[in-house]
PDB file of C-alpha atoms in Angstrom:
ATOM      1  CA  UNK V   1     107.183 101.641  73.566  1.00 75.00           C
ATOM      2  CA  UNK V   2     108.205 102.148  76.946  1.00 81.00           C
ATOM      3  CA  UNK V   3     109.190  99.170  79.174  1.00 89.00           C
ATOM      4  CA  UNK V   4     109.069  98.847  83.227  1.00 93.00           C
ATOM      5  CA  UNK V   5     111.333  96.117  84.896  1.00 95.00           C
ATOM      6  CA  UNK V   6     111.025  95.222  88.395  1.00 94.00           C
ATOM      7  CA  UNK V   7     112.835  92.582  90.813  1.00 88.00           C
ATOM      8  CA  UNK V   8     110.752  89.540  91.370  1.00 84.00           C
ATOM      9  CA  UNK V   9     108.867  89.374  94.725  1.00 87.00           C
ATOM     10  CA  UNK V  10     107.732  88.885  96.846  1.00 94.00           C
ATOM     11  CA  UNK V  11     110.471  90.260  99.251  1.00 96.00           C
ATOM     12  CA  UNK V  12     110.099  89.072 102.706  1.00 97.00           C
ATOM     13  CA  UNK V  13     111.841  91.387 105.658  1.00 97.00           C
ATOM     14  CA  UNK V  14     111.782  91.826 109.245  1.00 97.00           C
ATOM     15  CA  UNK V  15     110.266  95.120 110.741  1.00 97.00           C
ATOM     16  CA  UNK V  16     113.207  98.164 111.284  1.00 97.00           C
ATOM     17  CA  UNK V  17     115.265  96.229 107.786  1.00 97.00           C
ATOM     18  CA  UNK V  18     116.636  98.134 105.139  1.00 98.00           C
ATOM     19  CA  UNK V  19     114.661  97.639 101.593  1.00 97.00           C
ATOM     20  CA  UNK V  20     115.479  98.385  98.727  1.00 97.00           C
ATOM     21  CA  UNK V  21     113.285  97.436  95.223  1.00 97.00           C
ATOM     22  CA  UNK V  22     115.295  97.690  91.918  1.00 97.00           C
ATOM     23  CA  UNK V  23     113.378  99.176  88.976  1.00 97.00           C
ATOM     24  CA  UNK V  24     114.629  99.634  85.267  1.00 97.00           C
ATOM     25  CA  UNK V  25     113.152 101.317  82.562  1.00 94.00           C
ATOM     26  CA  UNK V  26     112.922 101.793  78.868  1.00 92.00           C
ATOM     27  CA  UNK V  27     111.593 104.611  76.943  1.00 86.00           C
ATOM     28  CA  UNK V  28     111.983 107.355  74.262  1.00 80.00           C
ATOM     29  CA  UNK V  29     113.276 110.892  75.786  1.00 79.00           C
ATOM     30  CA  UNK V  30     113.094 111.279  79.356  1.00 80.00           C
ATOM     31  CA  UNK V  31     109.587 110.329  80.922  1.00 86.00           C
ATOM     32  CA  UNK V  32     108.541 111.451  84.593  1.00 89.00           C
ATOM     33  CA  UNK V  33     108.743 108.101  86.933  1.00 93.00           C
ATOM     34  CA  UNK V  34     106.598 107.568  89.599  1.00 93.00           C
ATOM     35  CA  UNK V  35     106.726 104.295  92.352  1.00 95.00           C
ATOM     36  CA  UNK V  36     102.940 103.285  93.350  1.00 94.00           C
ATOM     37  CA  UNK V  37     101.457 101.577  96.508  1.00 96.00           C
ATOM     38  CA  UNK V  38      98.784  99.061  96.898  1.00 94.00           C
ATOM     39  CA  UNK V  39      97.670  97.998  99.809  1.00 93.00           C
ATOM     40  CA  UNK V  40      95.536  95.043 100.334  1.00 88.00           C
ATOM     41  CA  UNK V  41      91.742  95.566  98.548  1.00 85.00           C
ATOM     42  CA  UNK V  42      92.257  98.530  97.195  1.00 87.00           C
ATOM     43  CA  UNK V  43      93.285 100.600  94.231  1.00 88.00           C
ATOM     44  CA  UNK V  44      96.835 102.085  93.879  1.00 90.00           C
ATOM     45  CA  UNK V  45      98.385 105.359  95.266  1.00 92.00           C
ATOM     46  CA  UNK V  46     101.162 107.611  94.311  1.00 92.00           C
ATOM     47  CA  UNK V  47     103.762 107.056  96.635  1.00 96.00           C
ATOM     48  CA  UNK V  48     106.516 109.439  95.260  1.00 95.00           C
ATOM     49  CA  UNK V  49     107.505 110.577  91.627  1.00 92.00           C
ATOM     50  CA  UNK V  50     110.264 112.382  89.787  1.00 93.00           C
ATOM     51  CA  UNK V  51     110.181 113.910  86.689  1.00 89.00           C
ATOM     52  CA  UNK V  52     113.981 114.634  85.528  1.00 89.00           C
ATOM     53  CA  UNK V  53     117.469 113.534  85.756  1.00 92.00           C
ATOM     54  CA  UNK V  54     118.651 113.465  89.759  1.00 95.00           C
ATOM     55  CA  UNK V  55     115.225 114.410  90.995  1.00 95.00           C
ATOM     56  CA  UNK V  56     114.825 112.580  94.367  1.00 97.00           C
ATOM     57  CA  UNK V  57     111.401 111.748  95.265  1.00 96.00           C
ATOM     58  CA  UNK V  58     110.501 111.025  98.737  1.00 97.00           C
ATOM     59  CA  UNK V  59     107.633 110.231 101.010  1.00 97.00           C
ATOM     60  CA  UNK V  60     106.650 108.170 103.850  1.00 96.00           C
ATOM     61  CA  UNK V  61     110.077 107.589 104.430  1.00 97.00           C
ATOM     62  CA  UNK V  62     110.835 105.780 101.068  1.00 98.00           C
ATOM     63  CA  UNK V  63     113.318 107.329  98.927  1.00 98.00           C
ATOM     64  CA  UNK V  64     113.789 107.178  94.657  1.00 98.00           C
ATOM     65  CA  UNK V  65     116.382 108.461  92.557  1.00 98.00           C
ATOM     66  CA  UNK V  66     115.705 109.566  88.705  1.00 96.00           C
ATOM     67  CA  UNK V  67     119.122 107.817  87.562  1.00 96.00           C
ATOM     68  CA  UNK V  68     119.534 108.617  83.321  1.00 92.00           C
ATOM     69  CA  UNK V  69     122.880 106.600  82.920  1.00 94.00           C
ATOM     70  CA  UNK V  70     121.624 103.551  84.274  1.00 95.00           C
ATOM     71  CA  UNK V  71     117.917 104.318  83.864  1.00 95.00           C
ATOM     72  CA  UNK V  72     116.590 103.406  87.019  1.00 96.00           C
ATOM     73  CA  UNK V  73     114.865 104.461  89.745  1.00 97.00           C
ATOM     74  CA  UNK V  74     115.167 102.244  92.783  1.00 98.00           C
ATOM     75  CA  UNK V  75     113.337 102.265  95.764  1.00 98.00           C
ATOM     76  CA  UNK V  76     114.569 102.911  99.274  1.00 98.00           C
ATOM     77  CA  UNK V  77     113.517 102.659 102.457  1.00 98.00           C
ATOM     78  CA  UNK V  78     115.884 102.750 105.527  1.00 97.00           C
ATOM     79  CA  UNK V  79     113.345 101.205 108.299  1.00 97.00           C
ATOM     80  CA  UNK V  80     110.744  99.129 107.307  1.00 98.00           C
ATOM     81  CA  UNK V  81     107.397  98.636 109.169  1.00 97.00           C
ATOM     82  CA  UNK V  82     104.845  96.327 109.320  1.00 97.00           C
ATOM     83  CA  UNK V  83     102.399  98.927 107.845  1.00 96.00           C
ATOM     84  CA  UNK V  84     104.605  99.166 105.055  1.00 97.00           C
ATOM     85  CA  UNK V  85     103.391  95.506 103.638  1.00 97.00           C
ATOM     86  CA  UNK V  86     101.738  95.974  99.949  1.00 96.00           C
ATOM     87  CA  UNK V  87     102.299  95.674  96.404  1.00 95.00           C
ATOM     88  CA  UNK V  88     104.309  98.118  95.038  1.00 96.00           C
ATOM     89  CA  UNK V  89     104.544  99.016  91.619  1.00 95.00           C
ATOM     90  CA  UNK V  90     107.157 101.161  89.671  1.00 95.00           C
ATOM     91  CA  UNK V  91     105.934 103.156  86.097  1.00 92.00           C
ATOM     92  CA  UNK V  92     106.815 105.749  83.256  1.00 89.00           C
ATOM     93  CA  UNK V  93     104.567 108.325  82.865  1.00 78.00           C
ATOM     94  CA  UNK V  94     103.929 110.008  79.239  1.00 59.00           C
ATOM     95  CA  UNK V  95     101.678 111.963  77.705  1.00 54.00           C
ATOM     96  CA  UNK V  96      98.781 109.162  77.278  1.00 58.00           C
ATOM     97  CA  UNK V  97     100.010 105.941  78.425  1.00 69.00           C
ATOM     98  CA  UNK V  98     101.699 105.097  81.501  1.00 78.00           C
ATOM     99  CA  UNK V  99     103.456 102.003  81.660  1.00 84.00           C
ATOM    100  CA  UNK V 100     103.522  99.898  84.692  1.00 89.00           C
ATOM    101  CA  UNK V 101     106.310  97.170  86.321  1.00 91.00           C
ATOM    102  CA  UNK V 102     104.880  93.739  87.140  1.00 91.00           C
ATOM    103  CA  UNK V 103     104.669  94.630  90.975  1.00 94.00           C
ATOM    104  CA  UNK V 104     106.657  93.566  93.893  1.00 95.00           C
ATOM    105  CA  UNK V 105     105.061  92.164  96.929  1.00 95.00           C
ATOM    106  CA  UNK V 106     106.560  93.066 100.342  1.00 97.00           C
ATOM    107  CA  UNK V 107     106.052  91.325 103.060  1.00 97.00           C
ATOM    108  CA  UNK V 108     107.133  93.222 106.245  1.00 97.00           C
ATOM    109  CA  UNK V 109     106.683  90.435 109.777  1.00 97.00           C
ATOM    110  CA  UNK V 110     107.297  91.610 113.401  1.00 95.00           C
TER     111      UNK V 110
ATOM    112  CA  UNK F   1      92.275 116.443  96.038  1.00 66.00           C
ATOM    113  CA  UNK F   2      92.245 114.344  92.467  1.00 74.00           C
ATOM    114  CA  UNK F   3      89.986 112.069  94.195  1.00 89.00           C
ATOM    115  CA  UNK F   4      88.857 108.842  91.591  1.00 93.00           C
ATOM    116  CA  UNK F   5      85.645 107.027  93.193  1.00 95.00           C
ATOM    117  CA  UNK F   6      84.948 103.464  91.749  1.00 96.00           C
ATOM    118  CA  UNK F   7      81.220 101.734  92.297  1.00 96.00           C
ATOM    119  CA  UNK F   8      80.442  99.253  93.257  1.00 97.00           C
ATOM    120  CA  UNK F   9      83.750  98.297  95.259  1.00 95.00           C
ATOM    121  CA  UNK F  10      82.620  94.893  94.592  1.00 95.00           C
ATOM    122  CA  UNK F  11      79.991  92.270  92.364  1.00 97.00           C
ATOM    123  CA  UNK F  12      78.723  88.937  92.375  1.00 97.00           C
ATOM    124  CA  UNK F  13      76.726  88.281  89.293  1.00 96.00           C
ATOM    125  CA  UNK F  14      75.854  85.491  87.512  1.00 96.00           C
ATOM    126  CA  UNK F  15      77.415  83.869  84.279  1.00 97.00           C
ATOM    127  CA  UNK F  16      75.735  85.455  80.750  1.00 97.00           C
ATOM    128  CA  UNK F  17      74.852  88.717  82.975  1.00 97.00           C
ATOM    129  CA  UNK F  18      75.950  91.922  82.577  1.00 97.00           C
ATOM    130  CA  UNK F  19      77.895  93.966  84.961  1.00 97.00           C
ATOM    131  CA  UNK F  20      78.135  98.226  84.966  1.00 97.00           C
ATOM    132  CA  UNK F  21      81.350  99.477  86.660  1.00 98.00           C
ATOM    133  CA  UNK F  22      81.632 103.332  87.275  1.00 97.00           C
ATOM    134  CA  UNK F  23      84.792 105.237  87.650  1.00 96.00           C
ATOM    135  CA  UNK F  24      83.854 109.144  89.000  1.00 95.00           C
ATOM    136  CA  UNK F  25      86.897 111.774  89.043  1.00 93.00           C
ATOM    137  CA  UNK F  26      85.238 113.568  92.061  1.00 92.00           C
ATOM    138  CA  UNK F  27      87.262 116.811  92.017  1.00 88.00           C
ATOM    139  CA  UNK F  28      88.395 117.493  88.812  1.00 88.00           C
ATOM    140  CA  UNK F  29      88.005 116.661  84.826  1.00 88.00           C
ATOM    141  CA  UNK F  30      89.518 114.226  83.330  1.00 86.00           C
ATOM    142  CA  UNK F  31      89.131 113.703  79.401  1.00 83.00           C
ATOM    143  CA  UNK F  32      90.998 110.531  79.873  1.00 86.00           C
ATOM    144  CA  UNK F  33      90.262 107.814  82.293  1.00 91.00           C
ATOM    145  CA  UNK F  34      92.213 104.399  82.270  1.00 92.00           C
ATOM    146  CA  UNK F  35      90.606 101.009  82.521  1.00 95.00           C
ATOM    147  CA  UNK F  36      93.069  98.137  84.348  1.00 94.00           C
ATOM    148  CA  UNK F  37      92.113  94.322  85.164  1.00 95.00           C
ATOM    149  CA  UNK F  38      94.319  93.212  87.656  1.00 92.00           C
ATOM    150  CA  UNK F  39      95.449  89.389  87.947  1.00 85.00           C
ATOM    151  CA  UNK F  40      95.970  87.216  90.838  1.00 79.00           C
ATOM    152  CA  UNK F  41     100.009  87.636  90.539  1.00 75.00           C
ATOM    153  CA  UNK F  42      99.219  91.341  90.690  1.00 76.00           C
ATOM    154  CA  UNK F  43     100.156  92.291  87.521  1.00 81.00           C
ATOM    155  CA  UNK F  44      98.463  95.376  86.331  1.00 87.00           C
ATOM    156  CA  UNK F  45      96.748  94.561  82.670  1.00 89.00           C
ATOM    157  CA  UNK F  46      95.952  97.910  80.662  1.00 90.00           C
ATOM    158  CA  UNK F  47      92.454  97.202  78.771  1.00 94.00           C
ATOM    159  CA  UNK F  48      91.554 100.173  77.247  1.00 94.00           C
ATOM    160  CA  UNK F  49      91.685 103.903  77.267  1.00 91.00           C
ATOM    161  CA  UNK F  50      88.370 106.127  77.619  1.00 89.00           C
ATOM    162  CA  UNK F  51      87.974 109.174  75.870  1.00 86.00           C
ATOM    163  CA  UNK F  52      85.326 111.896  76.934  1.00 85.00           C
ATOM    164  CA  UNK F  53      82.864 112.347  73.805  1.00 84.00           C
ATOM    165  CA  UNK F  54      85.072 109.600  71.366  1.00 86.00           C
ATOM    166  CA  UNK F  55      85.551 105.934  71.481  1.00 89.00           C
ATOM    167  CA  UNK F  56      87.958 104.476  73.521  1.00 93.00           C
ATOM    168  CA  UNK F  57      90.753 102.649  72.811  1.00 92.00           C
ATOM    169  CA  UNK F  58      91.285  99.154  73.330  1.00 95.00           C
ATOM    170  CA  UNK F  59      94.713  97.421  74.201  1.00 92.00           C
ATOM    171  CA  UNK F  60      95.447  94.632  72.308  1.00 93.00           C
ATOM    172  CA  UNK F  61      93.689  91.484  72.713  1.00 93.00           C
ATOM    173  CA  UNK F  62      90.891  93.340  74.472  1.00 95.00           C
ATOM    174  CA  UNK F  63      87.626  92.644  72.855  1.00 95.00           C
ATOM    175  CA  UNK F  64      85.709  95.415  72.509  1.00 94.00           C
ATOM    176  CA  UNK F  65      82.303  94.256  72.193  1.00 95.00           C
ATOM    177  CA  UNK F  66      82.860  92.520  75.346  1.00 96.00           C
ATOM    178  CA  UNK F  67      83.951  95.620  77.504  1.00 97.00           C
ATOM    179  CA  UNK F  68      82.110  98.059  76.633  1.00 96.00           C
ATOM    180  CA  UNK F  69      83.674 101.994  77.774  1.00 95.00           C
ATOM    181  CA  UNK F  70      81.530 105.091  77.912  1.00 92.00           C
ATOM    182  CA  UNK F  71      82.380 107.980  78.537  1.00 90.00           C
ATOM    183  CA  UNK F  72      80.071 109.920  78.780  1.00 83.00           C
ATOM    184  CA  UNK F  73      81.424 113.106  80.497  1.00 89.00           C
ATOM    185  CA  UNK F  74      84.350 114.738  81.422  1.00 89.00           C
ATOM    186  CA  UNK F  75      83.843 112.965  85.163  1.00 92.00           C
ATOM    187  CA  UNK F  76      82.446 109.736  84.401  1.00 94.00           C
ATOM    188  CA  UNK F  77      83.326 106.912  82.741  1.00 95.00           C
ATOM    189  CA  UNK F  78      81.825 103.332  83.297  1.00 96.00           C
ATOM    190  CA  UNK F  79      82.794  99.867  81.781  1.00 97.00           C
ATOM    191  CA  UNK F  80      80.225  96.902  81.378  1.00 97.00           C
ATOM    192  CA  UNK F  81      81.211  93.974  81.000  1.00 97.00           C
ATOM    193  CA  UNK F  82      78.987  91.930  78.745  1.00 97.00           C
ATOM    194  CA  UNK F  83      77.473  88.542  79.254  1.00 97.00           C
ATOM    195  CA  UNK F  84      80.436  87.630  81.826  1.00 97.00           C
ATOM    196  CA  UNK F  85      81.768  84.384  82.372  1.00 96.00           C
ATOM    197  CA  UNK F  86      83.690  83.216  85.449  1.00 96.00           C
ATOM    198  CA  UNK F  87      86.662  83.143  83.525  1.00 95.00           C
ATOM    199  CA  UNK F  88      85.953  87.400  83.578  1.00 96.00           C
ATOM    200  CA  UNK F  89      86.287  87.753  87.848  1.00 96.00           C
ATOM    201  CA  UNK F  90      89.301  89.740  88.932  1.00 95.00           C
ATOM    202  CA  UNK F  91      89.666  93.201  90.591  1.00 94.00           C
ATOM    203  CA  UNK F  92      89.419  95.877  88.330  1.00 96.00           C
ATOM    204  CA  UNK F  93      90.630  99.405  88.409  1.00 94.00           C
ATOM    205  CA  UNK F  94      90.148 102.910  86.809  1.00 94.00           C
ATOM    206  CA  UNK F  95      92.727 106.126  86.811  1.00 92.00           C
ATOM    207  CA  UNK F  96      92.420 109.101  85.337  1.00 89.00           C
ATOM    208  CA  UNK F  97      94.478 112.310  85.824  1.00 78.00           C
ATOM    209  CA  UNK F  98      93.650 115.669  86.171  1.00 75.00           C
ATOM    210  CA  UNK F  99      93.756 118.090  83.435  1.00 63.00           C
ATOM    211  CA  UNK F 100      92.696 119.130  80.334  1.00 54.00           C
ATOM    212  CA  UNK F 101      94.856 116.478  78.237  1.00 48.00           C
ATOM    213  CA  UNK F 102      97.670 114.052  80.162  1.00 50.00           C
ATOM    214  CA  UNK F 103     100.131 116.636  81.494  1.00 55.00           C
ATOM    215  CA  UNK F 104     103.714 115.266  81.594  1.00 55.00           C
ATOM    216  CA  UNK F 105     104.867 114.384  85.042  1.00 63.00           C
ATOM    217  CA  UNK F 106     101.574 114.476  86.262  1.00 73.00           C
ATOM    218  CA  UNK F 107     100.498 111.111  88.353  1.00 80.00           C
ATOM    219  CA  UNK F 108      97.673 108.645  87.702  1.00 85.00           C
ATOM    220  CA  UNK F 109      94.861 108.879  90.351  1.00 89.00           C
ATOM    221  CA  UNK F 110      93.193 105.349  90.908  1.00 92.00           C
ATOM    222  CA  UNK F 111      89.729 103.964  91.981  1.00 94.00           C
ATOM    223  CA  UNK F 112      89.933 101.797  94.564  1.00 92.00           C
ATOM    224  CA  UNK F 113      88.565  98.628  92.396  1.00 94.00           C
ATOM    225  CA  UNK F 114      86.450  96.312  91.482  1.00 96.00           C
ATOM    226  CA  UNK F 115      86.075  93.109  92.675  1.00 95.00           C
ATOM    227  CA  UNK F 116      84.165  90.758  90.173  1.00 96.00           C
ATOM    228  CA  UNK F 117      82.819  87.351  90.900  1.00 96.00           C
ATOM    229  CA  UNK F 118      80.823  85.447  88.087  1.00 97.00           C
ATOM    230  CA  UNK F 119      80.042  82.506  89.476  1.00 96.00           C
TER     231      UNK F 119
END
């Protein structure tokens, strides 16, 4: 089945730094990837997707890249803010199952 | 739109009790809703998969008879869990996406959780 790595957290940065969370994946064919957001007490939310080879997604600011020859799909952000502290969590998405990285913490302090 | 609504948004209960958890796809029909415990290290755990009209489907190490999924239509699906014990608190969370089937490329839509306390 299809397997999610993610870079340990939690990440710790000062506001207006550069971020960047590494995610890996494993899977048959070429499954749509998505990067998730949870913020403290509640539930997750899409925070961008891609669903082939070079898509970029993009939102808030943060940036992902569908890379097939190293299969990853890293996330970017050039200016972190405080707002921007959560859990963030990287995943495959297939027809039925969606598989989900551990989570990586971030931390963003003033 | 693809809004998921999860009640209650949190539960004390105590230990041999039962506890009802509904996840509501306000907006759109979903034949396939997604039940996730969630761990203090944040870790998202899969525990089963509900299936409008069928049984669900339980991960691995998930026992059934303990967490019990119904769902019962196409914009509801709850999970009890049975006779809890403390050892059961955590934050729970449904998803579900919209659709007719799981379209590829389309994203999950979450609940915002469940916290359970047994005490």
């Amino acid at each position: 089945g299809d397997s999610v790595t993610q870079m340990e957290g939690p990440v710790t940065l000062s506001e207006e730094a550069c971020l960047t969370i590494n995610c890996t994946y494993t899977a048959t064919g070429y499954p749509s990837l998505f990067w998730y957001v949870q913020y403290p007490g509640e539930g997750l939310q899409l925070l961008l997707k891609a669903t082939k080879a070079d898509d970029k997604g993009s939102n808030k600011g943060f940036e992902a890249t569908y890379r097939k020859e190293t299969t990853s799909f890293h996330l970017e952000k050039g200016s972190v803010q405080v707002s921007d502290s959560a859990v963030y969590f990287c995943s495959t998405g297939g027809y039925q199952k969606v598989t989900f990285g551990t989570g990586t913490k971030l931390q963003v302090i003033p | 739109g693809a809004v998921v609504s999860q009640h209650p948004s949190w539960v004390i209960c105590k230990s041999g009790t039962s506890v009802k958890i509904e996840c509501r796809s306000l907006d759109f029909q979903a034949t396939t809703m997604f039940w996730y415990r969630q761990f203090p290290k944040q870790s998202l755990m899969l525990m089963a998969t509900s299936n409008e009209g069928s049984k669900a489907t339980y991960e691995q190490g998930v026992e059934k008879d303990k967490f019990l999924i119904n769902h019962a239509s196409l914009t509801l699906s709850t999970l009890t869990v049975t006779s809890a014990h403390p050892e059961d608190s955590s934050f729970y969370i449904c998803s579900a996406r919209p659709g007719q089937g799981a379209l590829l490329g389309s994203p999950l839509h979450f609940g915002n959780g469940t916290r359970l306390t047994v005490t």
